[in-house]
PDB file of C-alpha atoms in Angstrom:
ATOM      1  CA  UNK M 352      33.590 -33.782 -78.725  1.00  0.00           C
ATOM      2  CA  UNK M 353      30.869 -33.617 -75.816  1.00  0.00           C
ATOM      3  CA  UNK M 354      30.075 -36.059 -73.629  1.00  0.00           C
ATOM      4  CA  UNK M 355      26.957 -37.301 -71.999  1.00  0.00           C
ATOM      5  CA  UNK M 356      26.174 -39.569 -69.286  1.00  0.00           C
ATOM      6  CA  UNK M 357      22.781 -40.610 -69.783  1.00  0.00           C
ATOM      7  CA  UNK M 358      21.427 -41.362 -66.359  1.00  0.00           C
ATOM      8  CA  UNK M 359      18.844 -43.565 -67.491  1.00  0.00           C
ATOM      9  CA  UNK M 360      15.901 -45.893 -65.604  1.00  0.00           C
ATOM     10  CA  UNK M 361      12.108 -46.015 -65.046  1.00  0.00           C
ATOM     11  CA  UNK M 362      10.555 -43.613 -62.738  1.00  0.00           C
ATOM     12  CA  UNK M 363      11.415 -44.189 -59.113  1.00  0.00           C
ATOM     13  CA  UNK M 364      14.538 -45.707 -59.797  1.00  0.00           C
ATOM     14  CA  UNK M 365      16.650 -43.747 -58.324  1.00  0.00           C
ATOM     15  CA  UNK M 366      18.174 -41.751 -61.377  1.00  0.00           C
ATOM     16  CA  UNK M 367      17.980 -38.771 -59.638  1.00  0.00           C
ATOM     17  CA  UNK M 368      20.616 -40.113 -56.640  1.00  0.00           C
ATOM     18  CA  UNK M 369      22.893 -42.202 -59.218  1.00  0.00           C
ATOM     19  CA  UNK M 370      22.961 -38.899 -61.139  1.00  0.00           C
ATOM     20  CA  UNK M 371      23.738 -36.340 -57.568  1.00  0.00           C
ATOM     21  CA  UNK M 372      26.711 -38.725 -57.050  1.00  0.00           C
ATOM     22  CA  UNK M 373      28.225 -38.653 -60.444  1.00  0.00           C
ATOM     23  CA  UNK M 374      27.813 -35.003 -60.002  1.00  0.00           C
ATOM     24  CA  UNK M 375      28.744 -34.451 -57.247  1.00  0.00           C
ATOM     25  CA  UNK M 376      31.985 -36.253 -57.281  1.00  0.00           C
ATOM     26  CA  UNK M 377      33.144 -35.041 -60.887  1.00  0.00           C
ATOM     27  CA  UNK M 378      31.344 -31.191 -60.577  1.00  0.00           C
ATOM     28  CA  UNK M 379      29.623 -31.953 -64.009  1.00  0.00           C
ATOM     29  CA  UNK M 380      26.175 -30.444 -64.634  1.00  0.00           C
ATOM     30  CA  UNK M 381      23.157 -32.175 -64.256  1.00  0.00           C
ATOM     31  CA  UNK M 382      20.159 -32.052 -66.904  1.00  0.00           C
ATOM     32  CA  UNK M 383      16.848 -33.303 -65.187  1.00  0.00           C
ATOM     33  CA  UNK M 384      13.886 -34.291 -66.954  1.00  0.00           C
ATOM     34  CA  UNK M 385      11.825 -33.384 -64.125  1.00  0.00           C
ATOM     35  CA  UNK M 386      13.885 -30.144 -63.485  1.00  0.00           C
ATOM     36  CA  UNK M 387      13.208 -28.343 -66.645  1.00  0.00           C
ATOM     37  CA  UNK M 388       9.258 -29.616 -66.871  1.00  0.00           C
ATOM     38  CA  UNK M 389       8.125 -29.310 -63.574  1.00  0.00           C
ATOM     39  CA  UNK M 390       8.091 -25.364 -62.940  1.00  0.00           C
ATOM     40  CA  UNK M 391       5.954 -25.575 -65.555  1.00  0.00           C
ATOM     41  CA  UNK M 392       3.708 -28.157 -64.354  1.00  0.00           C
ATOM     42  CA  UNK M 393       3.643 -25.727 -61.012  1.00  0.00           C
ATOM     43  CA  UNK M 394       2.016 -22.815 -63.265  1.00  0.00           C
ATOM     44  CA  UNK M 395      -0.511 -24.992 -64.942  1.00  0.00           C
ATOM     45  CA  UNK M 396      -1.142 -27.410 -62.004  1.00  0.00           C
ATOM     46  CA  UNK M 397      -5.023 -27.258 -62.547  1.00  0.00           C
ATOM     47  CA  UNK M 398      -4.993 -28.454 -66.042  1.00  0.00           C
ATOM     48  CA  UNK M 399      -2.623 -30.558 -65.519  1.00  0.00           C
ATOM     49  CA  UNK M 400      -3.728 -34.004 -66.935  1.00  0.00           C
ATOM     50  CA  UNK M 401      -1.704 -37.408 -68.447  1.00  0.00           C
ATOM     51  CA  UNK M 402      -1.235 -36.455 -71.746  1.00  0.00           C
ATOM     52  CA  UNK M 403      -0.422 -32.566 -70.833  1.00  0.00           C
ATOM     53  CA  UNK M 404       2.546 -34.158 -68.536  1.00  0.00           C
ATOM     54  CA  UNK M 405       3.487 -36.164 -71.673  1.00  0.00           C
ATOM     55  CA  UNK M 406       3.913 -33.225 -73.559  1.00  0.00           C
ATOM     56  CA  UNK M 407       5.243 -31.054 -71.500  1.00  0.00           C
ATOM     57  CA  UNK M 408       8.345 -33.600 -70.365  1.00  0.00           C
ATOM     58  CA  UNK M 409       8.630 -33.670 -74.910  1.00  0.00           C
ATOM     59  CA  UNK M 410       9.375 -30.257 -74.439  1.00  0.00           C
ATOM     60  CA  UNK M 411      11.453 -30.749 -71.532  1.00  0.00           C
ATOM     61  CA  UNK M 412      13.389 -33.567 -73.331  1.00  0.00           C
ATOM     62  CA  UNK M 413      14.225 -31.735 -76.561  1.00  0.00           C
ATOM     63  CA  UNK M 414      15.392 -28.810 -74.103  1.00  0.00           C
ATOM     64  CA  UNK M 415      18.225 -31.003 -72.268  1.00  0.00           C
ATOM     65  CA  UNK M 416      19.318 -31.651 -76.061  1.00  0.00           C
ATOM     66  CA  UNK M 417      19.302 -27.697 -77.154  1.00  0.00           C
ATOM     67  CA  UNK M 418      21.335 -26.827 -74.180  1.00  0.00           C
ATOM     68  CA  UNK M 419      23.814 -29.736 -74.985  1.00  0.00           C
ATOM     69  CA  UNK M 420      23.663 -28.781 -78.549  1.00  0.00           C
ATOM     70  CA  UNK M 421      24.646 -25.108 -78.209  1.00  0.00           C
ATOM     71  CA  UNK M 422      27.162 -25.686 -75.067  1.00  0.00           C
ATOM     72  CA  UNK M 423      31.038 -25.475 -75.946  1.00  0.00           C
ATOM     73  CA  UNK M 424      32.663 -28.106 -77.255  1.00  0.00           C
ATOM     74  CA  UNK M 425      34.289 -30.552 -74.905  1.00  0.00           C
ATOM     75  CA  UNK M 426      31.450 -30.140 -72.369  1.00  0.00           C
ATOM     76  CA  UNK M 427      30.042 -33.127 -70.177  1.00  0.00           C
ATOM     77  CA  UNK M 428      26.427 -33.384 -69.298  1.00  0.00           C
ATOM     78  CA  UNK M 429      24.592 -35.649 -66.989  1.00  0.00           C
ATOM     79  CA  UNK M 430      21.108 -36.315 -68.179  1.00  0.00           C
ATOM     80  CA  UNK M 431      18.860 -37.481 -65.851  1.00  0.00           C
ATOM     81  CA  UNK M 432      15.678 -39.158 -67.988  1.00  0.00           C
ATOM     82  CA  UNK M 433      14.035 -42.063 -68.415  1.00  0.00           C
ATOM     83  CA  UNK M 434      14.622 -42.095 -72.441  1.00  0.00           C
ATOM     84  CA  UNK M 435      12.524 -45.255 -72.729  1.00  0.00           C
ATOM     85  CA  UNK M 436       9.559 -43.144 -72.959  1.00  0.00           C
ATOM     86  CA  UNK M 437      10.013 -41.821 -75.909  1.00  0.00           C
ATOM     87  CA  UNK M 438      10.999 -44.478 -78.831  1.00  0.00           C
ATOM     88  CA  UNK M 439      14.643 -45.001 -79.530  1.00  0.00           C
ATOM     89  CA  UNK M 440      15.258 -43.152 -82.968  1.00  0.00           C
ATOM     90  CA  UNK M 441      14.028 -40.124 -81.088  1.00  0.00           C
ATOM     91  CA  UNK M 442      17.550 -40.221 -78.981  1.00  0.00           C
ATOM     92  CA  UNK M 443      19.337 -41.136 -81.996  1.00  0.00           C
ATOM     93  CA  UNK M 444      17.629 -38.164 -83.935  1.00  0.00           C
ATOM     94  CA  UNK M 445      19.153 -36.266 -80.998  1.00  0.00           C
ATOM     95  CA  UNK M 446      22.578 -37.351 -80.671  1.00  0.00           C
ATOM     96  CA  UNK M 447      22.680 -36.986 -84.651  1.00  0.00           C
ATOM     97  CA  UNK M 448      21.733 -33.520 -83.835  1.00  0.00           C
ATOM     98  CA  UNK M 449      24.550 -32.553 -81.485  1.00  0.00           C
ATOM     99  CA  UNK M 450      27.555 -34.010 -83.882  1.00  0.00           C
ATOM    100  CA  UNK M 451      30.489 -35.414 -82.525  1.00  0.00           C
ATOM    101  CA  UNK M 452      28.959 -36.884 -78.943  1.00  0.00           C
ATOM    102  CA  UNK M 453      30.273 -39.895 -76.680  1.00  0.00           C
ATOM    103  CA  UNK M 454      27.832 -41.535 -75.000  1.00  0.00           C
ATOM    104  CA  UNK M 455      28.233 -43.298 -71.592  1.00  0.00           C
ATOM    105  CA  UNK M 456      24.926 -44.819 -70.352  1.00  0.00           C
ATOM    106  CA  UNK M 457      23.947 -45.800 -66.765  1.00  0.00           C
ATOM    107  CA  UNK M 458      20.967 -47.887 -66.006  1.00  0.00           C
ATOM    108  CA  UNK M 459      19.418 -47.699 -63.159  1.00  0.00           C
ATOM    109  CA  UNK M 460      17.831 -51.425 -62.591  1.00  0.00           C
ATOM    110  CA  UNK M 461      15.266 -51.611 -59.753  1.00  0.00           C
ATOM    111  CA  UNK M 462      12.451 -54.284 -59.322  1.00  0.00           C
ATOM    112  CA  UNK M 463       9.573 -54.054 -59.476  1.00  0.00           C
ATOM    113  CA  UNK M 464       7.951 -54.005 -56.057  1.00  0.00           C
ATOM    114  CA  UNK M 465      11.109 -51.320 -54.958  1.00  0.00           C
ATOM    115  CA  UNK M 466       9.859 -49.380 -57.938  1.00  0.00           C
ATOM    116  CA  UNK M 467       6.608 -49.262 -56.493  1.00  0.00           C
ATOM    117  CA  UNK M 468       7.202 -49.028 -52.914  1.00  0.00           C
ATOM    118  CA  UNK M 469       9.497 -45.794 -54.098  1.00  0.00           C
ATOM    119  CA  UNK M 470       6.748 -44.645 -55.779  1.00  0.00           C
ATOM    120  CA  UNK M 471       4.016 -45.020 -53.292  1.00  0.00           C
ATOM    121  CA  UNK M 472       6.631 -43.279 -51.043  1.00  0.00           C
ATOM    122  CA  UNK M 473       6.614 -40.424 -52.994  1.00  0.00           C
ATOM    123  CA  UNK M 474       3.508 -39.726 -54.655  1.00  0.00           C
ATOM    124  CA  UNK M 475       2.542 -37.022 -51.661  1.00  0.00           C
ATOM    125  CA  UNK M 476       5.485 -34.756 -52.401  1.00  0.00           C
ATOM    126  CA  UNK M 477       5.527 -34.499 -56.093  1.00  0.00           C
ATOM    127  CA  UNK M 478       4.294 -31.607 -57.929  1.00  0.00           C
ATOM    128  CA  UNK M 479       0.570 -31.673 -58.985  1.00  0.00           C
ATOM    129  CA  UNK M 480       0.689 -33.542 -62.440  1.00  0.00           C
ATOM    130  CA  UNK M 481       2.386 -36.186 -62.099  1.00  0.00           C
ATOM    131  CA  UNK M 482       0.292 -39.194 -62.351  1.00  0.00           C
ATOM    132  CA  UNK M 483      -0.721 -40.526 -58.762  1.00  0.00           C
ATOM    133  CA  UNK M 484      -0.916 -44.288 -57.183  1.00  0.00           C
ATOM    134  CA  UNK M 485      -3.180 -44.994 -59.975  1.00  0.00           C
ATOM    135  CA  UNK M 486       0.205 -45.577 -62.200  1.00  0.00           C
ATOM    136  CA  UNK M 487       1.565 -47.654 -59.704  1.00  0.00           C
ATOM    137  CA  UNK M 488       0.215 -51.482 -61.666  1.00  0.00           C
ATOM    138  CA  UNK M 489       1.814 -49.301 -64.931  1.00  0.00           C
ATOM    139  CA  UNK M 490       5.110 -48.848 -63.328  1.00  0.00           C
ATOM    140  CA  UNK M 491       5.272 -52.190 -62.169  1.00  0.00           C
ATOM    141  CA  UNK M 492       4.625 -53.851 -65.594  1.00  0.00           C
ATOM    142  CA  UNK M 493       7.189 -51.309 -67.086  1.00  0.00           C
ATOM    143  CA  UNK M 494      10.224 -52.294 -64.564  1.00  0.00           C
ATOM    144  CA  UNK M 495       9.492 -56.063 -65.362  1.00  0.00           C
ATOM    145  CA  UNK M 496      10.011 -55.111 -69.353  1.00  0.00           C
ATOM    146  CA  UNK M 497      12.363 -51.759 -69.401  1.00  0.00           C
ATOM    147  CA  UNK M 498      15.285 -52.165 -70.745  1.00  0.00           C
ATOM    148  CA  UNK M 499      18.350 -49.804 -71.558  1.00  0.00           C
ATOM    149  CA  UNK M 500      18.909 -47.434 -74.772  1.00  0.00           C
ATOM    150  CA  UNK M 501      22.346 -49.178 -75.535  1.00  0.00           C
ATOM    151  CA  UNK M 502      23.964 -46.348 -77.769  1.00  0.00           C
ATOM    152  CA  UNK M 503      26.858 -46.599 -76.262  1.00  0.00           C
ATOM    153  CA  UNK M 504      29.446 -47.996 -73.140  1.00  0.00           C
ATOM    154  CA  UNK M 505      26.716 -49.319 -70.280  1.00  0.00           C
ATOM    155  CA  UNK M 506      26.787 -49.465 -67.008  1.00  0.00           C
ATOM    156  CA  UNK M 507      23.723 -51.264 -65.189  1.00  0.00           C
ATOM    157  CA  UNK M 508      23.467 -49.951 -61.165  1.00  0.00           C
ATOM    158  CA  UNK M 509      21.619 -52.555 -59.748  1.00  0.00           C
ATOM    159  CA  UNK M 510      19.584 -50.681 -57.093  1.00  0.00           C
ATOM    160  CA  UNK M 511      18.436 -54.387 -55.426  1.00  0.00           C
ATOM    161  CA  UNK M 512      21.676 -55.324 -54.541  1.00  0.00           C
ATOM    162  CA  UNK M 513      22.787 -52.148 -52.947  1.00  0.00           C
ATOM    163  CA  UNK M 514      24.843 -50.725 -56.409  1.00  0.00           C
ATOM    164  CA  UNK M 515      28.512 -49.769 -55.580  1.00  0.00           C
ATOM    165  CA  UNK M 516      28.573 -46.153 -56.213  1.00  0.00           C
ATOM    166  CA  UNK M 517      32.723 -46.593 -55.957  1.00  0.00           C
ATOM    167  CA  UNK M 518      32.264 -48.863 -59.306  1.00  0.00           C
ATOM    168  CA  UNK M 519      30.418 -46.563 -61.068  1.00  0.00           C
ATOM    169  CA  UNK M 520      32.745 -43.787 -60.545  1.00  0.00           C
ATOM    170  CA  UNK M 521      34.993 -46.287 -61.610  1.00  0.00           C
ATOM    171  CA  UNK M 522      33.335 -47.190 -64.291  1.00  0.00           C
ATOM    172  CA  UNK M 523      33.023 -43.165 -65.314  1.00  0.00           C
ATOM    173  CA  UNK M 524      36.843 -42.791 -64.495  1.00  0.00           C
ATOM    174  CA  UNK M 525      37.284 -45.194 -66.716  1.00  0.00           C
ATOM    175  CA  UNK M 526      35.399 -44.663 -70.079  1.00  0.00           C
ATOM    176  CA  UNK M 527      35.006 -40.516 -70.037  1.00  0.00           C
ATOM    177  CA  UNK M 528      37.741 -39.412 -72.061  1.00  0.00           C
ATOM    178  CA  UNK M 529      37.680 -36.057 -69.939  1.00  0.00           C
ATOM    179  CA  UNK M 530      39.053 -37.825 -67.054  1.00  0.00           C
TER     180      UNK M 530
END
């Protein structure tokens, strides 16, 4: 049976960090979102519009799923995504997909105004496509109504309080069977 951590949260989370220390400290590899779409965003970055970055992280989504699906049995992934973007029974269709599969979900929890400070922070250094300050109110409204994808065991890393990243490994320690 594989395994997959879903690293899961809004944009500007902090997904990406939770995701480098799980990593990091268990050598598993990481499937980004972002990773897989944005070398493509780089080679169409002046056509790149809203609904072309939409499509483009589809594509990138159903690629972190092929890779898991033809990868060797008793593999563990970390995907870094926020899933709510797509609706639910597209995961499901997914993890249907790939067979035998536990599921250990992380979400990343971060208010609203860190969300958007993050963002703000950010929005300079991204690659041309990704929407700019304008999706700022958007991102805001979405942390005060995101919520996680519950198909499996849950963690919630509350980024307000200063998460314990020695819990979550814990936590990972704990309900991986591969530990």
């Amino acid at each position: 049976m594989k395994t997959l951590i879903l690293v899961n949260g809004i944009p500007a989370s902090g997904k990406s960090s939770v995701a480098k220390v799980i990593a990091d400290y268990f050598s598993y590899p990481v499937l980004s979102i972002d990773e897989i779409k944005e070398p493509f965003m780089v080679q169409f970055a002046d056509v790149i519009d809203r609904p072309l970055n939409r499509k483009l992280g589809y594509a990138a989504y159903e690629s972190m799923f092929n890779i898991v699906q033809s990868s060797p049995p008793e593999t563990v992934f970390i995907m870094d995504a926020w899933f709510g973007f797509r609706d639910k029974s597209v995961l499901e269709g997914y993890l249907k997909k790939i067979g035998e599969v536990s599921v250990l979900e992380v979400w990343v929890k971060a208010s609203p105004s860190l969300v958007a400070e993050r963002y703000k922070n950010r929005c300079h250094c991204r690659v041309k496509g990704h929407p700019g300050e304008e999706y700022i109110p958007e991102l805001i409204l979405l942390a005060e109504r995101a919520q996680p994808m519950c198909l499996g065991k849950l963690y919630t890393f509350e980024q307000n309080i200063s998460g314990s990243y020695d819990e979550l490994i814990s936590w990972v320690k704990e309900n991986n069977q591969r530990n």
